[in-house]
Coordinates of C-alpha atoms in Angstrom, one line a residue:
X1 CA 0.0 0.0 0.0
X2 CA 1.7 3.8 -1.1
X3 CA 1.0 6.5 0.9
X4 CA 1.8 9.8 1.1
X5 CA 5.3 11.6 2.6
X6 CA 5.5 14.7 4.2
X7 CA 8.8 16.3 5.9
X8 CA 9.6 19.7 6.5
X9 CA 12.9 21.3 6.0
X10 CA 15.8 19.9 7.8
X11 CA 13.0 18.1 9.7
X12 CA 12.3 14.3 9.6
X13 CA 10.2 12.3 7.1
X14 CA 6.7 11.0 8.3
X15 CA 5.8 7.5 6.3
X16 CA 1.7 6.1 6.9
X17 CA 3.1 2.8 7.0
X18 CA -0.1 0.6 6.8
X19 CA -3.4 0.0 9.2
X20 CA -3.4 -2.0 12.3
X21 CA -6.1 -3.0 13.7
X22 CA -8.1 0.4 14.5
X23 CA -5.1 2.4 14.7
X24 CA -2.4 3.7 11.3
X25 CA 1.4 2.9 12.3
X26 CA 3.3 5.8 11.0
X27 CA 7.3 5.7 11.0
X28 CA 9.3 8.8 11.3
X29 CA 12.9 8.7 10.1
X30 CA 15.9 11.1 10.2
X31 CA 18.4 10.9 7.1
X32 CA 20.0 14.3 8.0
X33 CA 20.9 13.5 11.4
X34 CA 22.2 10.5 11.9
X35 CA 24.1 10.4 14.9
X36 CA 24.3 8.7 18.3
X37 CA 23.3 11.6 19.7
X38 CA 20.3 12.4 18.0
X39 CA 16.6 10.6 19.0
X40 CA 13.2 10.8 17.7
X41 CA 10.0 12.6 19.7
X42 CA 6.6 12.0 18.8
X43 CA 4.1 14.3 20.1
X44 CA -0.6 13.7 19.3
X45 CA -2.3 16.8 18.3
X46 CA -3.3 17.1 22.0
X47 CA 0.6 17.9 22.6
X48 CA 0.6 14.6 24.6
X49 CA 4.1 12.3 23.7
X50 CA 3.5 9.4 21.9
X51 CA 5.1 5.9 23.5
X52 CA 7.6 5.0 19.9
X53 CA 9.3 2.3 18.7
X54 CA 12.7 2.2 17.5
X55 CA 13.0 1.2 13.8
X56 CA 16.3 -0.2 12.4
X57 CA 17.2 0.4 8.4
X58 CA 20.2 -0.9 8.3
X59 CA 21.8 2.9 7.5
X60 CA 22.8 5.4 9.6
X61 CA 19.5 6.8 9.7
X62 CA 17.2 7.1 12.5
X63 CA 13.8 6.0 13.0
X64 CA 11.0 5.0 14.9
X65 CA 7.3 4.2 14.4
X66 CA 4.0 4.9 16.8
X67 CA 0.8 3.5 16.5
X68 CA -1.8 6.1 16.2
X69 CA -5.0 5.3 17.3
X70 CA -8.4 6.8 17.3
X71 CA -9.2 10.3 19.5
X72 CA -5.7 11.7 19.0
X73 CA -6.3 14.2 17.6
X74 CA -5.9 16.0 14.1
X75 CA -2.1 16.4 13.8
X76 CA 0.7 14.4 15.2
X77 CA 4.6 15.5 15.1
X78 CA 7.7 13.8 14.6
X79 CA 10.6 16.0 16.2
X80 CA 14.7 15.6 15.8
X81 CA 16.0 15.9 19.5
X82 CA 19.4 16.4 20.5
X83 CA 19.9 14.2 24.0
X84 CA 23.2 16.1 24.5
X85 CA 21.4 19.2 24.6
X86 CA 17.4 18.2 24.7
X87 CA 16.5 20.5 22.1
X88 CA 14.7 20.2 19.3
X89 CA 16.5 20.4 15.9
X90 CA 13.9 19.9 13.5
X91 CA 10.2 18.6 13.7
X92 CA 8.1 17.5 10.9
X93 CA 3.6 17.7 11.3
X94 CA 1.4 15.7 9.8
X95 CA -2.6 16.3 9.6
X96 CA -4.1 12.7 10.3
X97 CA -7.5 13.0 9.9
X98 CA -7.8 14.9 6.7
X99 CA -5.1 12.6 5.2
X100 CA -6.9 9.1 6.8
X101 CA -10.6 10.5 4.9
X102 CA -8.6 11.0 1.7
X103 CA -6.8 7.7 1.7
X104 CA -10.1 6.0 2.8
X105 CA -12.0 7.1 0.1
X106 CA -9.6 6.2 -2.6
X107 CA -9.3 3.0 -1.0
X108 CA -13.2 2.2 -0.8
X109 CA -13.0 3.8 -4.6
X110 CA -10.6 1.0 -5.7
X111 CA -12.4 -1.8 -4.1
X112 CA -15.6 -0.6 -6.0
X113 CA -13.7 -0.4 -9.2
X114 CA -12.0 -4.1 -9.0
X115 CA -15.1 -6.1 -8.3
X116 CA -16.9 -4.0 -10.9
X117 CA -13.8 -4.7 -13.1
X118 CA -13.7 -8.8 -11.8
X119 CA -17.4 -9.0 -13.0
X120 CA -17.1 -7.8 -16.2
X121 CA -14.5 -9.8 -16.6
X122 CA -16.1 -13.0 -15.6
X123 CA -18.9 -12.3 -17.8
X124 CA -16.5 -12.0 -20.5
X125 CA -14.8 -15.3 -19.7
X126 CA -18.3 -16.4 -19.7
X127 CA -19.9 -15.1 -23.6
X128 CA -15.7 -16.1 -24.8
X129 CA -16.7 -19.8 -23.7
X130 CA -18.8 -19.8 -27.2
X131 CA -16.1 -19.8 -29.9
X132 CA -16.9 -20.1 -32.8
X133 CA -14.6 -20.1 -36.1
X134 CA -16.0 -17.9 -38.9
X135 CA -15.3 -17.7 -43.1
X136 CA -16.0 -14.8 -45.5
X137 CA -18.6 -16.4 -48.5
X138 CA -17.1 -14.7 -51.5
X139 CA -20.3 -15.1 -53.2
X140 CA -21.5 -13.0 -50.7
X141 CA -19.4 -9.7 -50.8
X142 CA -19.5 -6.6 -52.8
X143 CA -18.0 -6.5 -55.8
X144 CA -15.5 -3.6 -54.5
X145 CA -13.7 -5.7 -51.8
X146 CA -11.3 -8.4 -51.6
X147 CA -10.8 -11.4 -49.9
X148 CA -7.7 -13.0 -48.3
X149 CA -7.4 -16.8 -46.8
X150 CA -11.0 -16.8 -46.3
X151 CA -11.3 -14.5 -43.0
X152 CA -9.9 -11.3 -44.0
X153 CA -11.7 -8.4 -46.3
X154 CA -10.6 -4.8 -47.2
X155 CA -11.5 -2.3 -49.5
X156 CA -10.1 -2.4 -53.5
X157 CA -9.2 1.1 -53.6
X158 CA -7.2 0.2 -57.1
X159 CA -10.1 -0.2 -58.6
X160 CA -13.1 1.6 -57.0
X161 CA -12.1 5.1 -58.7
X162 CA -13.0 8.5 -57.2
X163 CA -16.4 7.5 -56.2
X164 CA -17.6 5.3 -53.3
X165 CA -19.4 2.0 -54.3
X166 CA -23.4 2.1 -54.0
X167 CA -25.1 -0.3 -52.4
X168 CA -23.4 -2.7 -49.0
X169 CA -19.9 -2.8 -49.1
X170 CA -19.9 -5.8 -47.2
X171 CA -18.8 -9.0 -46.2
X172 CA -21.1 -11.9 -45.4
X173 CA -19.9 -15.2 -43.3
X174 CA -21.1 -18.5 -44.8
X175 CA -22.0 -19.8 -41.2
X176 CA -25.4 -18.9 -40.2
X177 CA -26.9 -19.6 -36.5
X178 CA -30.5 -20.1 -36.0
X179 CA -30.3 -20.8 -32.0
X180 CA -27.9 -21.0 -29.5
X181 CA -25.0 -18.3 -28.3
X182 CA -22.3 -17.5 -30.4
X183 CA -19.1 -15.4 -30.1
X184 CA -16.5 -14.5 -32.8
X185 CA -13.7 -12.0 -32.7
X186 CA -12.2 -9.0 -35.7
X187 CA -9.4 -7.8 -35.5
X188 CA -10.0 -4.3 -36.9
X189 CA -6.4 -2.7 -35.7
X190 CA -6.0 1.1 -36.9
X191 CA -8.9 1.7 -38.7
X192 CA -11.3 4.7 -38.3
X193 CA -14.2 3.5 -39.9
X194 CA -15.7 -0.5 -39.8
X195 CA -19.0 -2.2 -39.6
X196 CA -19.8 -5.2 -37.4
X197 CA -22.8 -7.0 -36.7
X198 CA -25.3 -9.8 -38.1
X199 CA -28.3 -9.6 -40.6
X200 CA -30.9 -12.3 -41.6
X201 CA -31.4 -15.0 -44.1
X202 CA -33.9 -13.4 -45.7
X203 CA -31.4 -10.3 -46.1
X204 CA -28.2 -12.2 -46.8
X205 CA -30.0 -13.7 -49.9
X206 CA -31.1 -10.1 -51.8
X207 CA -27.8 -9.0 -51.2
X208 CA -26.8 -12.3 -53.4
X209 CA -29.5 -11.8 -55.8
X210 CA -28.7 -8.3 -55.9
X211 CA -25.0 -8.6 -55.8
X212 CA -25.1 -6.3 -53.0
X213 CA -25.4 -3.2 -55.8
X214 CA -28.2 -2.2 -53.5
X215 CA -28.0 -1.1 -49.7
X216 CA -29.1 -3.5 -47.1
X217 CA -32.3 -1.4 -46.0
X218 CA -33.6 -4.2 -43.7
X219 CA -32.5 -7.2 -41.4
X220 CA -29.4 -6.1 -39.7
X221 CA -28.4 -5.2 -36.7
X222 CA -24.6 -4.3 -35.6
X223 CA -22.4 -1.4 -34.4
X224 CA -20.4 0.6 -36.6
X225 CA -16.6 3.0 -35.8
X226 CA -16.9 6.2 -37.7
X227 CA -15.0 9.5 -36.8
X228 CA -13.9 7.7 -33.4
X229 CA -17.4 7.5 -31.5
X230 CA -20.0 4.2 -32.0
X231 CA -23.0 3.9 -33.4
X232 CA -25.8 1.1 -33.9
X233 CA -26.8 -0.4 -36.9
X234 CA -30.6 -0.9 -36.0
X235 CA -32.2 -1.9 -32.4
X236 CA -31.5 0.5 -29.3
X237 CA -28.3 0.7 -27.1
X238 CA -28.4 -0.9 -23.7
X239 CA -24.5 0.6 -22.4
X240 CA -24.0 3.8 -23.6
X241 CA -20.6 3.3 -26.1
X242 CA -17.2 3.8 -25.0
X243 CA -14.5 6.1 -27.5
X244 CA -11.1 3.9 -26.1
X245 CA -9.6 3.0 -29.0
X246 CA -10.1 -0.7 -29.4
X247 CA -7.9 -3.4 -31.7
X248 CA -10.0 -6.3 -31.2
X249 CA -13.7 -6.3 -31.5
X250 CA -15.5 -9.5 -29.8
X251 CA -19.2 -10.1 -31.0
X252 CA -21.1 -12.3 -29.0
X253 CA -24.8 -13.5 -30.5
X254 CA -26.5 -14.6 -27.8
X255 CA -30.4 -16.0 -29.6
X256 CA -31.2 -17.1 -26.0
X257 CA -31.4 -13.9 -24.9
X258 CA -32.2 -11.7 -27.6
X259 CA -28.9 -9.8 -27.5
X260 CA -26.1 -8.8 -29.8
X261 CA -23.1 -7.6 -27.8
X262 CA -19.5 -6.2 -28.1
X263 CA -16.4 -6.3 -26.5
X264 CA -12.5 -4.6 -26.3
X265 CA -11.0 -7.5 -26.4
X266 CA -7.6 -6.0 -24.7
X267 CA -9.8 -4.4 -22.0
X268 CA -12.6 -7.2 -21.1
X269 CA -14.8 -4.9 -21.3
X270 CA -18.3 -4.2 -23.0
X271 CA -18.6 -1.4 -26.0
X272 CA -22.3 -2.4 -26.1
X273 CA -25.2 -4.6 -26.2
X274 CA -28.0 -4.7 -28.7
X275 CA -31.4 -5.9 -28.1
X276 CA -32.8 -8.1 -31.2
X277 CA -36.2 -10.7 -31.8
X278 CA -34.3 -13.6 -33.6
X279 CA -36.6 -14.9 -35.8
X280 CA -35.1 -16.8 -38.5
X281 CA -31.3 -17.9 -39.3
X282 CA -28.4 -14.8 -38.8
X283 CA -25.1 -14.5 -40.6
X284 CA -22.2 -12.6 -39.7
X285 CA -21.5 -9.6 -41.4
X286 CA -18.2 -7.2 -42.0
X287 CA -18.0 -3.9 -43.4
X288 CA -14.0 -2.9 -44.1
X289 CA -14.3 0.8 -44.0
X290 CA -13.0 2.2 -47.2
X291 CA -8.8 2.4 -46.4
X292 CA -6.5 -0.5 -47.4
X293 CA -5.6 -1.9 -44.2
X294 CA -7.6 -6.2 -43.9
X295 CA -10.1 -6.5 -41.3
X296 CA -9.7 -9.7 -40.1
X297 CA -11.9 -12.2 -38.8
X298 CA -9.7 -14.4 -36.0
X299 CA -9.6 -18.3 -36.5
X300 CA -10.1 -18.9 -32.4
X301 CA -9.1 -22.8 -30.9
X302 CA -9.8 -22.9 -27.3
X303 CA -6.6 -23.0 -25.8
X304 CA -6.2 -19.3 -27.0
X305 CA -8.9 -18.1 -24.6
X306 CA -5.8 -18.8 -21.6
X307 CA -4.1 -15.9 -23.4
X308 CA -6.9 -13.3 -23.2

């Protein structure tokens, strides 16, 4: 546990060493005076001396630690005294009370944040349990993008001219799921613009009649990245979006509970979760943005969730 330091000039250094019991054991250590004539006073913030104990560091420093307990006060002093002489040559003060309410707050804080943090990531753990491996149908993708090994897609920008393609410059998986839960993961890296999500059978096959010349209008719901903030593709956001830039996108289709989520991967952490009526057989979908870097849909085995 760090805490605070406070010293005064030419005075001693006051440590909050850690909590005992009700009480804070503070140490109070002289670098400046080290000598066998010099000892260490400790004086509450009634003015009442404080029964110490000498510290050894192994230098020729010298210290000493108290146990501060509740109802002494507000302050508490740490003073350099010469036993030759029995004056004081240098004191250092430390305000307890405001320092203990500070330290306990930030301490309560963290506590709050790493269970929050320990069930999210469990929950994570939990949709990551559904793996599922996913391939790009390249009779399913607009004419405008290309394919690589099966799982990766970006835009041709060789041969798309000055204008952006019409209709859905996407991607469609050959897999389709008609129950159960489901969780894949894209690997979208640097990009500032991508599209994520699932649509329906019924969809999936006008984009094939139509060779996807036409925009999907209908049956899809997803999330898409443009100019760094999130937005959903269809159906209403349960967790309001986060702008951390994120490398790895995990989607999670979960049909028993009417729910399309994502995660940041490198975080564990939920972007957000989209409510959906499954009602017939969904299909991964992937929209590249329009640079030339691959999005890439990851070929996940089990014994890579041990990494995550």
């Amino acid at each position: 546990m760090a805490f605070p330091e406070v010293r005064s000039k030419r005075g001693p250094l006051i440590v909050l060493d850690q909590y005992e019991g009700s009480g804070i054991k503070l140490i109070c250590r002289s670098e400046e005076w080290g000598s066998p004539d010099i000892q260490l006073s400790w004086m509450d913030g009634k003015g009442k001396e404080l029964l110490a104990t000498p510290v050894l560091l192994g230098n020729a420093s010298v210290a000493s630690s108290v146990l501060l307990q509740p109802g002494s006060g507000d302050a508490v002093s740490c003073s350099i005294i010469s036993k030759s002489t029995n004056t004081s040559m240098g004191a250092t003060s430390l305000f307890v009370a405001e320092t203990l309410r500070l330290q306990k707050q930030l301490d309560e804080e963290k506590k709050e944040y790493q269970s929050a943090l320990k069930k999210v990531q469990e929950q994570f753990e939990k949709d990551t349990a559904e793996l599922v491996s996913v391939t790009l149908d390249p009779k399913v993708k607009h004419a405008k993008l290309n394919l690589k090994d099966k799982n990766r897609v970006r835009f041709d920008q060789l041969n798309a001219g000055q204008k952006k393609p019409q209709g859905a410059p996407i991607a469609v998986a050959q897999e389709g799921y008609s129950s159960g839960k489901h969780y894949w993961e894209v690997e979208v890296g640097d990009k500032t613009e991508w599209e994520l999500g699932v649509l329906t059978a019924t969809a999936r096959e006008k984009l094939e009649k139509e060779k996807l010349e036409k925009p999907l209008e209908d049956g899809c719901v997803g999330m898409r990245l443009f100019q760094g903030k999130y937005y959903c593709t269809g159906g209403n956001s349960l967790i309001d979006s986060q702008n951390e830039k994120c490398d790895v996108v995990g989607v999670f289709l979960d049909m028993e509970e009417d729910a399309l989520s994502f995660f940041n991967v490198q975080l564990m952490c939920p972007i957000r979760t989209i409510p959906v009526e499954f009602s017939e057989k969904m299909y991964p979908f992937f929209n590249p943005g329009y640079d030339d870097s691959y999005l890439g849909v990851r070929q996940i085995s089990t014994s890579c969730l041990g990494s995550l």
